[in-house]
Short mmCIF file of C-alpha atoms in Angstrom, two decimals:
data_model
loop_
_atom_site.label_atom_id
_atom_site.label_comp_id
_atom_site.label_asym_id
_atom_site.label_seq_id
_atom_site.Cartn_x
_atom_site.Cartn_y
_atom_site.Cartn_z
CA MET Y 1 -143.16 59.04 23.57
CA PRO Y 2 -142.28 58.28 26.61
CA SER Y 3 -143.93 59.62 29.41
CA ALA Y 4 -142.95 60.93 32.85
CA ALA Y 5 -144.14 58.37 35.76
CA GLY Y 6 -144.15 58.98 39.46
CA ASP Y 7 -143.82 61.78 41.57
CA LYS Y 8 -141.83 65.41 41.94
CA LEU Y 9 -141.34 65.09 45.97
CA TRP Y 10 -139.98 62.36 47.53
CA ILE Y 11 -138.77 61.47 51.45
CA ILE Y 12 -136.43 59.02 52.83
CA PRO Y 13 -136.37 59.67 57.03
CA ASP Y 14 -133.34 57.31 57.70
CA GLY Y 15 -130.15 57.66 56.18
CA TYR Y 16 -126.86 56.77 57.60
CA ILE Y 17 -123.55 56.22 56.28
CA PRO Y 18 -121.80 53.29 57.91
CA GLU Y 19 -118.27 54.79 59.55
CA ILE Y 20 -116.33 51.35 59.06
CA SER Y 21 -116.12 48.42 55.88
CA SER Y 22 -114.55 45.21 56.25
CA GLY Y 23 -114.52 42.16 53.83
CA THR Y 24 -114.74 42.72 49.91
CA LEU Y 25 -117.55 45.06 50.27
CA THR Y 26 -117.58 48.98 50.99
CA SER Y 27 -120.82 50.08 53.21
CA HIS Y 28 -122.45 52.60 51.09
CA GLU Y 29 -125.77 54.13 51.02
CA SER Y 30 -127.81 54.39 46.82
CA ILE Y 31 -130.50 56.87 46.12
CA CYS Y 32 -131.70 55.31 43.60
CA VAL Y 33 -134.11 56.91 40.68
CA LEU Y 34 -135.66 56.34 37.33
CA ASN Y 35 -136.41 58.80 35.48
CA THR Y 36 -139.03 57.35 32.59
CA ALA Y 37 -139.50 60.62 30.62
CA SER Y 38 -137.62 61.64 27.22
CA GLU Y 39 -136.54 65.24 28.89
CA ASP Y 40 -133.55 65.14 32.09
CA ALA Y 41 -134.60 65.22 35.76
CA HIS Y 42 -133.12 67.63 37.37
CA LEU Y 43 -132.80 67.00 41.12
CA GLU Y 44 -132.56 69.28 44.04
CA ILE Y 45 -131.89 67.48 47.45
CA THR Y 46 -131.49 68.39 51.19
CA ILE Y 47 -130.24 66.95 53.76
CA PHE Y 48 -131.90 66.93 57.22
CA PHE Y 49 -130.05 66.27 60.80
CA GLU Y 50 -130.86 65.87 64.26
CA ASP Y 51 -129.36 68.52 65.62
CA ARG Y 52 -128.11 70.95 63.13
CA ASP Y 53 -129.79 73.23 60.33
CA PRO Y 54 -130.44 71.05 57.21
CA ILE Y 55 -127.78 71.05 53.76
CA GLU Y 56 -129.77 72.42 51.43
CA GLY Y 57 -129.46 72.88 47.19
CA ILE Y 58 -127.69 69.60 46.52
CA ALA Y 59 -127.92 69.07 42.42
CA GLU Y 60 -127.96 66.43 40.80
CA THR Y 61 -129.45 65.38 37.01
CA VAL Y 62 -130.67 62.10 35.72
CA PRO Y 63 -130.66 62.03 32.03
CA GLY Y 64 -134.56 60.94 30.12
CA ARG Y 65 -134.72 57.11 29.94
CA ARG Y 66 -131.98 56.68 32.19
CA THR Y 67 -131.46 55.68 35.90
CA ARG Y 68 -129.15 56.90 38.01
CA HIS Y 69 -127.84 55.11 41.80
CA ILE Y 70 -126.53 57.98 43.54
CA ARG Y 71 -124.34 57.16 46.16
CA THR Y 72 -124.84 59.77 48.89
CA SER Y 73 -121.35 60.21 50.02
CA GLY Y 74 -120.68 61.78 46.92
CA LEU Y 75 -123.15 64.13 47.00
CA LYS Y 76 -121.95 67.82 47.69
CA ASN Y 77 -123.58 71.16 47.34
CA ASN Y 78 -122.08 74.31 45.40
CA ALA Y 79 -120.78 75.31 49.04
CA GLY Y 80 -118.79 72.21 49.47
CA GLU Y 81 -121.19 70.82 51.87
CA ALA Y 82 -121.43 66.86 52.11
CA ILE Y 83 -122.75 64.54 54.25
CA PRO Y 84 -121.37 63.00 57.39
CA VAL Y 85 -120.32 59.38 58.19
CA GLY Y 86 -121.85 57.77 61.36
CA VAL Y 87 -124.63 60.34 61.34
CA PRO Y 88 -128.32 60.21 61.30
CA TYR Y 89 -129.70 62.39 58.55
CA ALA Y 90 -132.52 62.28 56.58
CA ILE Y 91 -133.09 62.77 52.34
CA GLU Y 92 -135.54 64.95 50.44
CA VAL Y 93 -135.40 64.69 46.92
CA LYS Y 94 -137.37 67.13 44.69
CA SER Y 95 -137.30 66.98 40.58
CA ASP Y 96 -138.70 69.06 37.99
CA VAL Y 97 -139.98 66.13 35.86
CA PRO Y 98 -142.01 62.89 37.53
CA ILE Y 99 -139.36 60.49 38.88
CA ILE Y 100 -139.55 57.38 40.91
CA VAL Y 101 -137.08 57.20 43.99
CA GLN Y 102 -135.75 54.10 46.35
CA TYR Y 103 -132.99 53.89 48.60
CA SER Y 104 -130.78 51.04 49.50
CA ARG Y 105 -128.29 50.80 52.08
CA LEU Y 106 -125.17 47.88 52.23
CA ASP Y 107 -123.80 47.61 55.73
CA SER Y 108 -120.18 46.10 55.72
CA THR Y 109 -119.46 46.79 59.19
CA GLN Y 110 -119.28 43.08 60.37
CA ALA Y 111 -117.36 41.16 58.26
CA GLU Y 112 -120.32 39.93 56.31
CA ASN Y 113 -122.55 42.54 54.63
CA ALA Y 114 -126.13 43.44 55.52
CA LEU Y 115 -128.80 45.09 53.01
CA MET Y 116 -131.85 46.97 53.18
CA SER Y 117 -134.07 49.00 50.64
CA VAL Y 118 -137.11 50.68 51.41
CA MET Y 119 -139.39 52.57 48.21
CA ALA Y 120 -138.84 56.89 48.86
CA TYR Y 121 -142.09 58.25 50.48
CA PRO Y 122 -143.65 60.38 47.74
CA ILE Y 123 -145.39 63.49 48.60
CA LYS Y 124 -148.34 64.30 46.21
CA MET O 1 -165.03 34.81 40.19
CA PRO O 2 -161.70 35.60 41.38
CA SER O 3 -160.80 39.07 40.11
CA ALA O 4 -157.70 41.27 39.40
CA ALA O 5 -156.23 43.32 41.92
CA GLY O 6 -153.76 45.81 41.73
CA ASP O 7 -152.18 47.72 39.34
CA LYS O 8 -150.76 47.31 35.31
CA LEU O 9 -147.75 49.21 35.57
CA TRP O 10 -145.08 48.66 38.32
CA ILE O 11 -141.23 50.55 38.87
CA ILE O 12 -138.75 48.82 40.74
CA PRO O 13 -135.79 51.64 40.42
CA ASP O 14 -132.67 49.65 42.23
CA GLY O 15 -132.13 46.52 40.35
CA TYR O 16 -128.43 44.86 40.30
CA ILE O 17 -127.31 41.31 39.69
CA PRO O 18 -124.29 40.65 42.27
CA GLU O 19 -121.00 39.11 40.09
CA ILE O 20 -119.91 36.68 42.89
CA SER O 21 -122.12 33.93 45.32
CA SER O 22 -119.95 32.51 48.07
CA GLY O 23 -121.64 29.70 50.15
CA THR O 24 -124.54 27.17 49.58
CA LEU O 25 -126.51 30.06 47.84
CA THR O 26 -126.40 31.80 44.34
CA SER O 27 -126.85 35.08 44.43
CA HIS O 28 -130.35 36.69 42.57
CA GLU O 29 -132.84 39.15 42.09
CA SER O 30 -136.47 37.98 41.27
CA ILE O 31 -139.45 40.26 40.76
CA CYS O 32 -142.25 37.89 42.03
CA VAL O 33 -145.72 38.76 40.69
CA LEU O 34 -149.47 37.78 41.51
CA ASN O 35 -152.37 37.63 39.27
CA THR O 36 -155.93 36.94 41.05
CA ALA O 37 -157.74 37.36 38.32
CA SER O 38 -158.61 34.30 36.46
CA GLU O 39 -156.99 35.13 32.58
CA ASP O 40 -153.07 35.13 32.18
CA ALA O 41 -151.55 38.27 32.74
CA HIS O 42 -149.11 39.35 30.11
CA LEU O 43 -146.18 41.15 31.09
CA GLU O 44 -144.12 43.45 28.81
CA ILE O 45 -141.09 44.32 30.98
CA THR O 46 -138.17 47.28 30.37
CA ILE O 47 -134.79 47.93 31.96
CA PHE O 48 -133.25 50.85 32.18
CA PHE O 49 -129.53 51.92 32.69
CA GLU O 50 -127.03 54.85 34.05
CA ASP O 51 -125.42 54.92 30.31
CA ARG O 52 -127.41 53.09 27.26
CA ASP O 53 -130.79 52.84 25.68
CA PRO O 54 -133.70 50.76 27.91
CA ILE O 55 -133.49 46.78 26.62
CA GLU O 56 -137.16 47.12 25.38
CA GLY O 57 -140.06 44.18 24.46
CA ILE O 58 -139.11 41.51 27.46
CA ALA O 59 -141.84 39.38 27.30
CA GLU O 60 -143.43 37.26 29.88
CA THR O 61 -146.63 35.35 31.39
CA VAL O 62 -148.28 34.71 34.87
CA PRO O 63 -151.10 32.41 34.07
CA GLY O 64 -154.53 33.27 36.26
CA ARG O 65 -154.44 32.48 39.79
CA ARG O 66 -150.81 31.76 40.02
CA THR O 67 -147.80 33.76 41.21
CA ARG O 68 -144.44 33.89 39.68
CA HIS O 69 -140.93 34.86 41.23
CA ILE O 70 -139.10 35.14 37.92
CA ARG O 71 -135.44 35.70 38.04
CA THR O 72 -133.80 38.64 36.55
CA SER O 73 -130.85 36.66 34.96
CA GLY O 74 -132.81 34.37 32.88
CA LEU O 75 -135.23 37.55 31.63
CA LYS O 76 -134.49 38.06 27.73
CA ASN O 77 -136.07 39.73 24.57
CA ASN O 78 -136.77 38.83 20.76
CA ALA O 79 -133.37 39.94 20.13
CA GLY O 80 -131.52 37.99 22.84
CA GLU O 81 -130.91 41.23 25.20
CA ALA O 82 -130.04 40.05 28.77
CA ILE O 83 -129.47 41.68 31.78
CA PRO O 84 -125.17 41.84 32.17
CA VAL O 85 -124.35 41.18 36.18
CA GLY O 86 -122.39 44.11 38.10
CA VAL O 87 -124.28 46.51 36.76
CA PRO O 88 -126.67 48.87 38.39
CA TYR O 89 -130.27 49.34 36.59
CA ALA O 90 -134.18 49.75 37.05
CA ILE O 91 -136.88 47.75 36.41
CA GLU O 92 -140.58 48.74 34.66
CA VAL O 93 -143.00 46.07 34.83
CA LYS O 94 -146.52 46.73 32.67
CA SER O 95 -149.13 43.56 32.28
CA ASP O 96 -152.49 44.06 31.01
CA VAL O 97 -154.76 42.98 33.94
CA PRO O 98 -153.83 44.21 37.13
CA ILE O 99 -151.07 42.45 39.10
CA ILE O 100 -149.05 43.09 42.29
CA VAL O 101 -145.29 42.96 41.94
CA GLN O 102 -142.87 42.60 44.49
CA TYR O 103 -138.75 42.78 43.97
CA SER O 104 -136.13 41.00 46.46
CA ARG O 105 -132.42 40.43 46.16
CA LEU O 106 -130.36 37.48 47.62
CA ASP O 107 -126.91 38.94 47.83
CA SER O 108 -124.51 36.13 49.07
CA THR O 109 -121.25 37.70 47.34
CA GLN O 110 -119.69 36.94 50.93
CA ALA O 111 -119.92 33.58 52.66
CA GLU O 112 -122.77 34.55 54.96
CA ASN O 113 -126.19 36.07 52.67
CA ALA O 114 -127.91 39.64 52.88
CA LEU O 115 -130.94 39.94 51.68
CA MET O 116 -133.10 42.74 50.78
CA SER O 117 -137.40 43.35 49.38
CA VAL O 118 -139.67 46.09 48.40
CA MET O 119 -142.84 46.12 47.40
CA ALA O 120 -142.78 48.09 43.91
CA TYR O 121 -143.64 51.58 42.84
CA PRO O 122 -147.27 51.31 41.20
CA ILE O 123 -147.80 54.31 38.44
CA LYS O 124 -151.91 54.61 39.03
CA MET P 1 -141.58 79.23 54.69
CA PRO P 2 -140.46 75.36 54.97
CA SER P 3 -144.08 73.62 54.64
CA ALA P 4 -144.69 70.19 56.32
CA ALA P 5 -145.06 66.80 54.44
CA GLY P 6 -146.30 63.50 54.82
CA ASP P 7 -149.04 62.69 57.39
CA LYS P 8 -150.18 62.63 61.16
CA LEU P 9 -150.87 58.59 61.81
CA TRP P 10 -148.38 56.19 60.88
CA ILE P 11 -148.53 52.15 61.79
CA ILE P 12 -145.73 49.89 62.10
CA PRO P 13 -147.04 46.10 62.44
CA ASP P 14 -143.54 44.13 63.08
CA GLY P 15 -142.00 45.44 66.25
CA TYR P 16 -139.27 43.47 68.36
CA ILE P 17 -136.41 44.13 70.21
CA PRO P 18 -133.82 41.59 69.83
CA GLU P 19 -132.72 40.05 73.15
CA ILE P 20 -129.26 38.89 72.24
CA SER P 21 -126.11 41.19 70.71
CA SER P 22 -122.90 39.68 69.44
CA GLY P 23 -120.05 41.34 67.42
CA THR P 24 -118.80 44.82 67.20
CA LEU P 25 -122.86 46.02 66.92
CA THR P 26 -125.60 46.47 69.55
CA SER P 27 -129.07 45.07 68.09
CA HIS P 28 -131.69 47.62 67.75
CA GLU P 29 -134.34 49.38 66.44
CA SER P 30 -135.29 53.16 65.25
CA ILE P 31 -138.47 54.78 64.29
CA CYS P 32 -136.89 57.54 61.79
CA VAL P 33 -139.11 60.40 61.34
CA LEU P 34 -138.62 63.74 59.25
CA ASN P 35 -140.84 67.04 60.34
CA THR P 36 -140.11 69.02 57.48
CA ALA P 37 -142.09 72.07 58.95
CA SER P 38 -140.71 74.84 60.55
CA GLU P 39 -143.20 73.87 64.00
CA ASP P 40 -142.15 71.30 66.10
CA ALA P 41 -144.03 68.04 65.81
CA HIS P 42 -145.38 66.69 69.13
CA LEU P 43 -145.66 62.59 68.87
CA GLU P 44 -147.55 60.50 70.59
CA ILE P 45 -146.46 56.67 70.49
CA THR P 46 -148.56 53.21 70.94
CA ILE P 47 -147.59 50.06 71.35
CA PHE P 48 -149.48 46.82 70.65
CA PHE P 49 -149.18 43.23 72.14
CA GLU P 50 -150.17 40.19 71.27
CA ASP P 51 -151.84 39.15 75.00
CA ARG P 52 -152.27 41.93 76.70
CA ASP P 53 -153.26 45.90 76.64
CA PRO P 54 -151.39 48.50 74.70
CA ILE P 55 -149.03 51.17 75.97
CA GLU P 56 -150.54 54.49 76.05
CA GLY P 57 -148.95 58.08 76.08
CA ILE P 58 -145.31 57.80 75.09
CA ALA P 59 -144.44 61.56 74.08
CA GLU P 60 -141.50 62.58 71.77
CA THR P 61 -140.71 65.23 69.82
CA VAL P 62 -139.33 66.45 66.93
CA PRO P 63 -138.27 69.88 66.63
CA GLY P 64 -139.06 71.91 63.13
CA ARG P 65 -136.64 71.04 60.24
CA ARG P 66 -134.91 68.16 61.83
CA THR P 67 -135.08 64.24 61.80
CA ARG P 68 -134.68 62.34 64.83
CA HIS P 69 -133.78 58.58 64.79
CA ILE P 70 -135.34 57.01 68.03
CA ARG P 71 -134.27 53.86 69.61
CA THR P 72 -137.47 51.85 70.55
CA SER P 73 -135.72 50.53 73.65
CA GLY P 74 -135.28 53.87 75.19
CA LEU P 75 -139.35 55.01 74.44
CA LYS P 76 -141.22 55.17 78.45
CA ASN P 77 -144.51 56.55 79.10
CA ASN P 78 -145.36 59.25 82.17
CA ALA P 79 -145.52 55.96 84.49
CA GLY P 80 -142.56 54.40 83.32
CA GLU P 81 -143.83 51.60 81.01
CA ALA P 82 -141.36 50.87 78.48
CA ILE P 83 -141.44 48.03 75.59
CA PRO P 84 -139.80 44.50 77.01
CA VAL P 85 -137.37 42.75 74.84
CA GLY P 86 -138.26 39.65 73.03
CA VAL P 87 -141.50 40.29 72.45
CA PRO P 88 -143.32 40.84 69.49
CA TYR P 89 -145.33 44.33 68.74
CA ALA P 90 -146.55 46.96 66.74
CA ILE P 91 -146.65 50.80 66.97
CA GLU P 92 -148.57 53.64 66.30
CA VAL P 93 -146.38 57.18 65.53
CA LYS P 94 -148.91 59.99 65.53
CA SER P 95 -148.26 63.43 65.24
CA ASP P 96 -149.78 67.01 65.30
CA VAL P 97 -147.79 67.92 62.31
CA PRO P 98 -147.27 65.70 59.19
CA ILE P 99 -144.28 63.84 59.19
CA ILE P 100 -142.85 60.87 57.54
CA VAL P 101 -141.87 57.82 59.60
CA GLN P 102 -139.68 54.20 58.64
CA TYR P 103 -138.97 52.12 60.78
CA SER P 104 -135.18 50.01 60.41
CA ARG P 105 -134.07 46.98 62.79
CA LEU P 106 -130.64 45.91 62.94
CA ASP P 107 -130.33 42.30 64.47
CA SER P 108 -126.86 40.93 65.71
CA THR P 109 -128.14 38.31 67.77
CA GLN P 110 -125.04 36.22 65.53
CA ALA P 111 -121.85 37.45 64.88
CA GLU P 112 -122.91 39.00 61.62
CA ASN P 113 -125.58 41.67 61.43
CA ALA P 114 -128.84 41.65 59.40
CA LEU P 115 -130.87 45.12 58.28
CA MET P 116 -134.42 45.53 57.84
CA SER P 117 -136.21 48.65 57.14
CA VAL P 118 -139.77 49.51 55.96
CA MET P 119 -141.47 52.70 55.17
CA ALA P 120 -144.26 53.06 58.26
CA TYR P 121 -147.82 52.64 56.93
CA PRO P 122 -149.57 56.34 56.67
CA ILE P 123 -153.18 56.29 57.78
CA LYS P 124 -154.75 58.82 55.62
CA MET U 1 -163.66 54.98 71.11
CA PRO U 2 -160.64 53.29 69.55
CA SER U 3 -161.13 53.00 65.71
CA ALA U 4 -160.37 50.60 62.94
CA ALA U 5 -157.49 51.84 60.51
CA GLY U 6 -155.94 50.36 57.28
CA ASP U 7 -157.53 48.36 54.94
CA LYS U 8 -159.42 44.76 54.59
CA LEU U 9 -157.46 43.33 51.77
CA TRP U 10 -153.82 42.90 51.59
CA ILE U 11 -150.93 41.44 48.98
CA ILE U 12 -147.75 39.92 49.66
CA PRO U 13 -146.43 38.66 46.28
CA ASP U 14 -142.91 37.10 47.41
CA GLY U 15 -143.80 34.30 50.38
CA TYR U 16 -140.90 31.48 50.90
CA ILE U 17 -140.20 28.78 53.60
CA PRO U 18 -136.66 28.66 53.77
CA GLU U 19 -135.76 25.10 53.98
CA ILE U 20 -133.38 25.09 56.33
CA SER U 21 -132.02 26.42 59.63
CA SER U 22 -128.20 26.82 60.80
CA GLY U 23 -127.28 28.48 63.99
CA THR U 24 -128.82 30.04 66.73
CA LEU U 25 -131.61 31.04 64.97
CA THR U 26 -134.47 28.92 63.03
CA SER U 27 -135.55 30.59 59.23
CA HIS U 28 -139.47 32.05 59.08
CA GLU U 29 -141.56 33.65 57.84
CA SER U 30 -143.75 36.20 59.73
CA ILE U 31 -147.39 38.24 59.02
CA CYS U 32 -147.47 40.85 61.19
CA VAL U 33 -150.88 42.44 61.40
CA LEU U 34 -152.53 45.34 63.54
CA ASN U 35 -156.34 45.58 64.77
CA THR U 36 -156.38 48.94 65.73
CA ALA U 37 -160.35 48.56 66.63
CA SER U 38 -161.90 47.44 69.65
CA GLU U 39 -163.62 44.35 67.68
CA ASP U 40 -162.03 41.02 67.03
CA ALA U 41 -160.54 41.21 63.24
CA HIS U 42 -161.20 37.85 61.15
CA LEU U 43 -158.85 36.88 58.77
CA GLU U 44 -159.31 34.46 55.55
CA ILE U 45 -155.52 33.87 53.83
CA THR U 46 -154.67 32.54 50.58
CA ILE U 47 -152.01 30.92 49.33
CA PHE U 48 -151.12 30.72 45.57
CA PHE U 49 -148.40 29.07 43.48
CA GLU U 50 -146.19 28.56 40.83
CA ASP U 51 -148.43 25.63 39.43
CA ARG U 52 -151.23 24.59 41.25
CA ASP U 53 -154.39 25.87 42.47
CA PRO U 54 -154.70 28.48 45.59
CA ILE U 55 -155.11 26.91 49.51
CA GLU U 56 -158.02 28.75 50.66
CA GLY U 57 -159.92 29.10 53.40
CA ILE U 58 -156.97 29.62 56.01
CA ALA U 59 -158.98 31.28 59.17
CA GLU U 60 -157.34 33.53 62.10
CA THR U 61 -158.11 35.96 64.33
CA VAL U 62 -156.58 39.46 65.73
CA PRO U 63 -158.45 40.42 68.89
CA GLY U 64 -159.31 43.93 69.24
CA ARG U 65 -156.55 46.65 70.15
CA ARG U 66 -153.66 43.77 69.67
CA THR U 67 -151.22 42.26 67.47
CA ARG U 68 -150.29 39.11 65.57
CA HIS U 69 -146.98 38.42 64.23
CA ILE U 70 -148.51 34.38 62.40
CA ARG U 71 -146.18 32.49 61.60
CA THR U 72 -146.51 30.90 57.64
CA SER U 73 -145.50 27.64 58.74
CA GLY U 74 -147.71 27.14 61.03
CA LEU U 75 -150.77 28.01 59.05
CA LYS U 76 -153.51 25.16 57.40
CA ASN U 77 -157.27 25.71 56.31
CA ASN U 78 -159.69 22.82 57.50
CA ALA U 79 -158.86 19.99 55.36
CA GLY U 80 -155.20 20.49 56.81
CA GLU U 81 -153.53 22.07 53.43
CA ALA U 82 -150.43 23.86 54.72
CA ILE U 83 -147.35 25.61 52.87
CA PRO U 84 -144.65 23.36 52.09
CA VAL U 85 -141.29 24.66 52.75
CA GLY U 86 -138.57 25.71 50.16
CA VAL U 87 -141.95 26.74 47.06
CA PRO U 88 -142.23 29.84 46.24
CA TYR U 89 -145.62 31.69 46.97
CA ALA U 90 -147.55 34.37 47.08
CA ILE U 91 -150.12 35.68 50.11
CA GLU U 92 -153.83 37.34 50.02
CA VAL U 93 -154.82 38.16 53.70
CA LYS U 94 -158.63 39.12 53.46
CA SER U 95 -160.11 41.07 57.04
CA ASP U 96 -163.50 42.15 57.87
CA VAL U 97 -162.29 45.29 59.49
CA PRO U 98 -159.85 47.48 58.72
CA ILE U 99 -155.72 45.87 59.93
CA ILE U 100 -152.42 46.74 58.77
CA VAL U 101 -150.21 43.96 57.40
CA GLN U 102 -146.48 43.57 57.29
CA TYR U 103 -144.30 40.84 56.44
CA SER U 104 -141.29 39.43 57.16
CA ARG U 105 -138.47 36.79 56.72
CA LEU U 106 -135.62 35.53 58.77
CA ASP U 107 -133.34 33.57 56.33
CA SER U 108 -131.16 31.51 58.75
CA THR U 109 -129.98 29.13 55.66
CA GLN U 110 -126.45 30.10 56.28
CA ALA U 111 -124.71 30.15 59.87
CA GLU U 112 -125.39 34.53 60.00
CA ASN U 113 -129.18 35.41 59.57
CA ALA U 114 -130.33 37.58 56.69
CA LEU U 115 -133.76 39.87 57.14
CA MET U 116 -135.86 41.66 55.00
CA SER U 117 -139.47 43.05 55.36
CA VAL U 118 -141.97 45.26 53.81
CA MET U 119 -145.31 46.48 54.17
CA ALA U 120 -147.58 44.23 52.23
CA TYR U 121 -149.71 45.59 49.26
CA PRO U 122 -153.19 47.19 50.03
CA ILE U 123 -155.72 46.89 48.01
CA LYS U 124 -158.37 49.75 47.96
#
């Protein structure tokens, strides 16, 4: 049977949704998750800011043996709170089964796009 | 005698083969592997998707004391299954001897290229 | 109660403040810190150079349950010492409570911007 | 007394010196090393290739309490062997005292530059 791999708590300190897009690509960020287990992974995402309390309780699911590349601009909790654009923030991803998390950003503020990517930091 | 270094299982959650190239460089991704041991490393690569079962059983070899920068667009299993372009996916690399794995992407969708790179995540 | 996560000592070997900006974005680097604990994190930052003694004793604070994306160009110790532009350097971040640290650079030396980001390296 | 931090063996699987530069910046790669100890760090660098034996015995020194951002294009062993441009390779950095190693690449093959950076992978 396929086995779970990775960790249950991951951190990305540098989150930022660019305000502007130009050229043919849209600026965006993705939280890329792999769930190697056979059961679903239930994520609970918290968003931290510089000058206000965190947005808590954002729920997402990654099915077993699947990846999901989740755009941060679509994240919302039950109260309808979403991440504002153009504001520095940080991301915590909790899961009930071990997963692996990578974060990537495409910035097309200027006509040609720029890319960055990091493996998220696992808390053991 | 040269000794093996690294781990036998590595994960890259954010895989994506860009559909478009422009300018002088072709968009591509590479799985960069170093085998410091004296014997060959036999890789078994699995590709995970968002909405379908994984592609399993892709075999590659990295000779002893060699590196290989493997383009993902050329990967194929015995059934001839390959990674489609323009689709989010994730990569698992298994090896019979310890190796070190890095993932890099060159995106030349727009006229000027963009680069990203991460060390893959080792599963202990 | 929210608990602290991460480590108390982080290293970034590749620091560099670009001298030039062009286009609509300013070249800059950020040390992005997340403090998941409820109490403040007091940072002590040291800057290492290739050909002179380190700048020591740069103090910054990250409040509890907050992130801060700290621009390196604004860092200064009590003696007023700051990081010169166009010079290779390295960064050590010490904290009294566990934090997570990521480093990102936006380079707009040329008209279109380039991005890079790494998770800092934790010293256990 | 300042204490050493990091590890003594680091791996970078994805090395590549771009053949072409355009615009105002030169394509290059750097191995960025921080030595937090008070004594010198003596590095021994090995370069691995896809289709030939490694180049061994490249020696560099990082003084105590200093960083060095070492361009790979200038590396040479006692036999005068250097890294060819336009060829995929991998890097091993050994040190007699613990250090921290990051790898960054600036690619200006096209008019606007692209950046990538990873923390090297420590072998414990």
